[in-house]
PDB file of C-alpha atoms in Angstrom:
ATOM      1  CA  MET A  72     113.308 157.045  71.150  1.00 76.00           C
ATOM      2  CA  SER A  73     116.902 156.136  70.295  1.00 89.00           C
ATOM      3  CA  ASP A  74     119.403 155.223  73.003  1.00 91.00           C
ATOM      4  CA  GLU A  75     121.232 158.507  72.419  1.00 94.00           C
ATOM      5  CA  ALA A  76     118.024 160.538  72.651  1.00 95.00           C
ATOM      6  CA  SER A  77     116.965 158.792  75.873  1.00 96.00           C
ATOM      7  CA  LEU A  78     120.458 159.314  77.341  1.00 97.00           C
ATOM      8  CA  LEU A  79     120.293 163.029  76.478  1.00 97.00           C
ATOM      9  CA  ALA A  80     116.800 163.169  78.035  1.00 97.00           C
ATOM     10  CA  ALA A  81     118.141 161.644  81.266  1.00 97.00           C
ATOM     11  CA  ASN A  82     120.921 164.229  81.322  1.00 97.00           C
ATOM     12  CA  ALA A  83     118.362 166.998  80.755  1.00 97.00           C
ATOM     13  CA  ALA A  84     116.336 165.658  83.717  1.00 97.00           C
ATOM     14  CA  TYR A  85     119.430 165.945  85.926  1.00 97.00           C
ATOM     15  CA  TYR A  86     119.909 169.615  85.023  1.00 96.00           C
ATOM     16  CA  ARG A  87     116.165 170.378  85.336  1.00 96.00           C
ATOM     17  CA  ALA A  88     116.277 169.032  88.889  1.00 95.00           C
ATOM     18  CA  PHE A  89     119.386 171.124  89.567  1.00 92.00           C
ATOM     19  CA  VAL A  90     117.830 174.364  88.258  1.00 93.00           C
ATOM     20  CA  ALA A  91     114.531 173.723  90.071  1.00 94.00           C
ATOM     21  CA  ALA A  92     116.325 172.780  93.334  1.00 94.00           C
ATOM     22  CA  ASP A  93     114.231 169.594  93.180  1.00 95.00           C
ATOM     23  CA  LEU A  94     115.834 167.014  95.474  1.00 95.00           C
ATOM     24  CA  ASP A  95     113.164 164.404  94.647  1.00 97.00           C
ATOM     25  CA  GLY A  96     113.870 164.864  90.949  1.00 96.00           C
ATOM     26  CA  MET A  97     117.594 164.621  91.659  1.00 96.00           C
ATOM     27  CA  ALA A  98     117.084 161.420  93.653  1.00 97.00           C
ATOM     28  CA  ALA A  99     115.016 159.925  90.821  1.00 97.00           C
ATOM     29  CA  ILE A 100     117.839 160.259  88.275  1.00 97.00           C
ATOM     30  CA  TRP A 101     120.657 158.864  90.456  1.00 98.00           C
ATOM     31  CA  GLY A 102     121.362 155.146  90.541  1.00 97.00           C
ATOM     32  CA  ASP A 103     121.087 153.058  93.668  1.00 95.00           C
ATOM     33  CA  GLU A 104     124.467 151.324  93.736  1.00 94.00           C
ATOM     34  CA  GLU A 105     128.120 152.090  93.086  1.00 95.00           C
ATOM     35  CA  ILE A 106     127.721 155.828  92.550  1.00 97.00           C
ATOM     36  CA  CYS A 107     130.196 158.650  92.947  1.00 98.00           C
ATOM     37  CA  CYS A 108     130.135 162.420  92.616  1.00 98.00           C
ATOM     38  CA  ILE A 109     132.941 164.961  92.500  1.00 97.00           C
ATOM     39  CA  HIS A 110     131.780 168.551  92.842  1.00 95.00           C
ATOM     40  CA  PRO A 111     134.354 171.237  91.910  1.00 93.00           C
ATOM     41  CA  GLY A 112     136.832 171.586  94.769  1.00 91.00           C
ATOM     42  CA  TRP A 113     135.257 168.766  96.817  1.00 94.00           C
ATOM     43  CA  PRO A 114     136.739 165.351  97.578  1.00 96.00           C
ATOM     44  CA  PRO A 115     135.036 162.354  95.931  1.00 98.00           C
ATOM     45  CA  ILE A 116     131.691 161.382  97.485  1.00 98.00           C
ATOM     46  CA  PHE A 117     130.656 157.719  97.352  1.00 98.00           C
ATOM     47  CA  GLY A 118     127.284 156.077  97.918  1.00 98.00           C
ATOM     48  CA  ARG A 119     123.716 157.170  97.245  1.00 97.00           C
ATOM     49  CA  GLU A 120     123.010 158.571 100.712  1.00 97.00           C
ATOM     50  CA  GLN A 121     126.157 160.719 100.777  1.00 98.00           C
ATOM     51  CA  VAL A 122     125.779 161.898  97.160  1.00 98.00           C
ATOM     52  CA  LEU A 123     122.169 162.976  97.733  1.00 97.00           C
ATOM     53  CA  ALA A 124     123.185 164.683 101.010  1.00 97.00           C
ATOM     54  CA  SER A 125     125.723 166.744  99.039  1.00 97.00           C
ATOM     55  CA  PHE A 126     123.031 167.820  96.585  1.00 96.00           C
ATOM     56  CA  ARG A 127     120.671 168.633  99.453  1.00 96.00           C
ATOM     57  CA  GLU A 128     123.333 170.999 100.814  1.00 95.00           C
ATOM     58  CA  ILE A 129     123.915 172.603  97.400  1.00 94.00           C
ATOM     59  CA  LEU A 130     120.224 172.925  96.526  1.00 93.00           C
ATOM     60  CA  ARG A 131     119.399 174.534  99.889  1.00 93.00           C
ATOM     61  CA  ASN A 132     122.000 177.247  99.364  1.00 92.00           C
ATOM     62  CA  PRO A 133     120.062 180.436  98.553  1.00 90.00           C
ATOM     63  CA  MET A 134     123.184 181.880  96.876  1.00 90.00           C
ATOM     64  CA  GLN A 135     123.546 178.938  94.460  1.00 90.00           C
ATOM     65  CA  ASP A 136     123.572 180.134  90.848  1.00 91.00           C
ATOM     66  CA  PRO A 137     121.571 178.061  88.356  1.00 89.00           C
ATOM     67  CA  VAL A 138     123.583 175.293  86.713  1.00 93.00           C
ATOM     68  CA  LEU A 139     122.905 175.377  82.972  1.00 93.00           C
ATOM     69  CA  ARG A 140     124.248 172.919  80.406  1.00 94.00           C
ATOM     70  CA  ARG A 141     125.402 173.375  76.849  1.00 94.00           C
ATOM     71  CA  SER A 142     127.566 171.687  74.209  1.00 95.00           C
ATOM     72  CA  GLU A 143     126.462 168.167  75.176  1.00 96.00           C
ATOM     73  CA  ARG A 144     128.121 165.186  73.569  1.00 97.00           C
ATOM     74  CA  ALA A 145     126.805 161.665  74.122  1.00 97.00           C
ATOM     75  CA  LEU A 146     129.126 158.654  74.171  1.00 97.00           C
ATOM     76  CA  LEU A 147     127.414 155.234  74.236  1.00 96.00           C
ATOM     77  CA  SER A 148     128.702 151.713  74.728  1.00 95.00           C
ATOM     78  CA  GLY A 149     126.050 149.084  75.400  1.00 92.00           C
ATOM     79  CA  SER A 150     124.415 149.714  78.770  1.00 95.00           C
ATOM     80  CA  GLU A 151     126.864 152.499  79.656  1.00 97.00           C
ATOM     81  CA  GLY A 152     126.605 156.077  78.476  1.00 98.00           C
ATOM     82  CA  ARG A 153     128.419 159.319  79.170  1.00 98.00           C
ATOM     83  CA  ILE A 154     127.562 162.914  78.510  1.00 98.00           C
ATOM     84  CA  VAL A 155     130.381 165.441  78.363  1.00 98.00           C
ATOM     85  CA  CYS A 156     129.114 169.002  78.505  1.00 97.00           C
ATOM     86  CA  ILE A 157     129.827 172.520  79.638  1.00 97.00           C
ATOM     87  CA  GLU A 158     128.090 173.777  82.769  1.00 96.00           C
ATOM     88  CA  MET A 159     127.567 177.484  83.197  1.00 95.00           C
ATOM     89  CA  VAL A 160     127.290 178.471  86.866  1.00 93.00           C
ATOM     90  CA  GLY A 161     126.883 182.220  86.951  1.00 90.00           C
ATOM     91  CA  GLN A 162     129.827 183.460  84.877  1.00 89.00           C
ATOM     92  CA  ALA A 163     131.947 180.372  85.593  1.00 92.00           C
ATOM     93  CA  ALA A 164     132.335 177.593  83.041  1.00 95.00           C
ATOM     94  CA  LEU A 165     132.857 174.015  84.168  1.00 95.00           C
ATOM     95  CA  VAL A 166     133.442 170.908  82.105  1.00 97.00           C
ATOM     96  CA  ALA A 167     131.304 168.031  83.351  1.00 97.00           C
ATOM     97  CA  THR A 168     131.142 164.321  82.726  1.00 98.00           C
ATOM     98  CA  ASN A 169     127.917 162.548  83.637  1.00 98.00           C
ATOM     99  CA  SER A 170     128.108 158.757  83.458  1.00 98.00           C
ATOM    100  CA  PHE A 171     124.893 156.760  83.207  1.00 98.00           C
ATOM    101  CA  ARG A 172     124.034 153.064  83.394  1.00 97.00           C
ATOM    102  CA  LEU A 173     120.954 151.545  81.789  1.00 96.00           C
ATOM    103  CA  VAL A 174     118.943 149.956  84.628  1.00 95.00           C
ATOM    104  CA  ASP A 175     115.592 148.297  83.899  1.00 93.00           C
ATOM    105  CA  GLY A 176     115.227 150.323  80.700  1.00 93.00           C
ATOM    106  CA  ALA A 177     116.058 153.720  82.264  1.00 95.00           C
ATOM    107  CA  TRP A 178     119.317 155.657  82.283  1.00 97.00           C
ATOM    108  CA  ARG A 179     120.479 156.207  85.876  1.00 98.00           C
ATOM    109  CA  LEU A 180     123.298 158.570  86.801  1.00 98.00           C
ATOM    110  CA  VAL A 181     126.197 156.738  88.466  1.00 98.00           C
ATOM    111  CA  HIS A 182     128.967 159.342  88.313  1.00 98.00           C
ATOM    112  CA  HIS A 183     129.142 163.115  87.995  1.00 98.00           C
ATOM    113  CA  GLN A 184     132.346 165.106  87.915  1.00 98.00           C
ATOM    114  CA  ALA A 185     132.733 168.810  87.173  1.00 96.00           C
ATOM    115  CA  SER A 186     135.842 170.943  87.167  1.00 95.00           C
ATOM    116  CA  PRO A 187     136.691 174.527  86.209  1.00 93.00           C
ATOM    117  CA  LEU A 188     137.271 175.167  82.545  1.00 89.00           C
ATOM    118  CA  MET A 189     140.144 177.574  82.059  1.00 83.00           C
ATOM    119  CA  VAL A 190     139.994 177.806  78.253  1.00 69.00           C
ATOM    120  CA  GLN A 191     136.586 177.799  76.605  1.00 58.00           C
ATOM    121  CA  SER A 192     136.049 176.370  73.157  1.00 55.00           C
ATOM    122  CA  GLU A 193     133.193 178.821  72.589  1.00 55.00           C
ATOM    123  CA  PRO A 194     132.566 182.232  74.128  1.00 53.00           C
ATOM    124  CA  PRO A 195     130.227 182.539  77.109  1.00 52.00           C
ATOM    125  CA  PRO A 196     126.841 184.132  76.481  1.00 55.00           C
ATOM    126  CA  THR A 197     126.975 187.918  76.432  1.00 53.00           C
ATOM    127  CA  PRO A 198     125.226 189.389  79.480  1.00 53.00           C
ATOM    128  CA  GLN A 199     122.339 191.731  78.748  1.00 54.00           C
ATOM    129  CA  ALA A 200     123.428 195.335  79.316  1.00 48.00           C
ATOM    130  CA  PRO A 201     121.220 197.350  81.675  1.00 49.00           C
ATOM    131  CA  PRO A 202     119.246 200.180  80.092  1.00 47.00           C
ATOM    132  CA  THR A 203     121.215 203.398  79.811  1.00 44.00           C
ATOM    133  CA  ARG A 204     118.272 205.615  80.672  1.00 42.00           C
ATOM    134  CA  SER A 205     115.263 205.340  82.889  1.00 30.00           C
ATOM    135  CA  LEU A 206     111.692 205.846  81.787  1.00 36.00           C
ATOM    136  CA  HIS A 207     110.676 207.007  85.293  1.00 40.00           C
TER     137      HIS A 207
END
């Protein structure tokens, strides 16, 4: 697997853990040292314990919409890699940057930042219209 493909796979693992509300999966993708996370509207969070505590709070929220990714773009430089993508959270679009570091042959997330996207470069998916008549 190429470096870009393995970086994209690590990013996909992050979003799978998010959608599945899988804190163990989330913990597995995050690095151990010098990490930071900035959720939309939150102050910066530093350190593994605090970052994972923030995800625990988010993942336990029964009202949390799934966080889906699209339009990923990988940027690689040696043992550092970034993914810039669009996150869809309900009807809201966020632009996210996920920074990874290659540690012992595996990409580990060291920084995540997402913020509202006011102008989209592509239209959001069209919601499915409810049926206009009932069969019952």
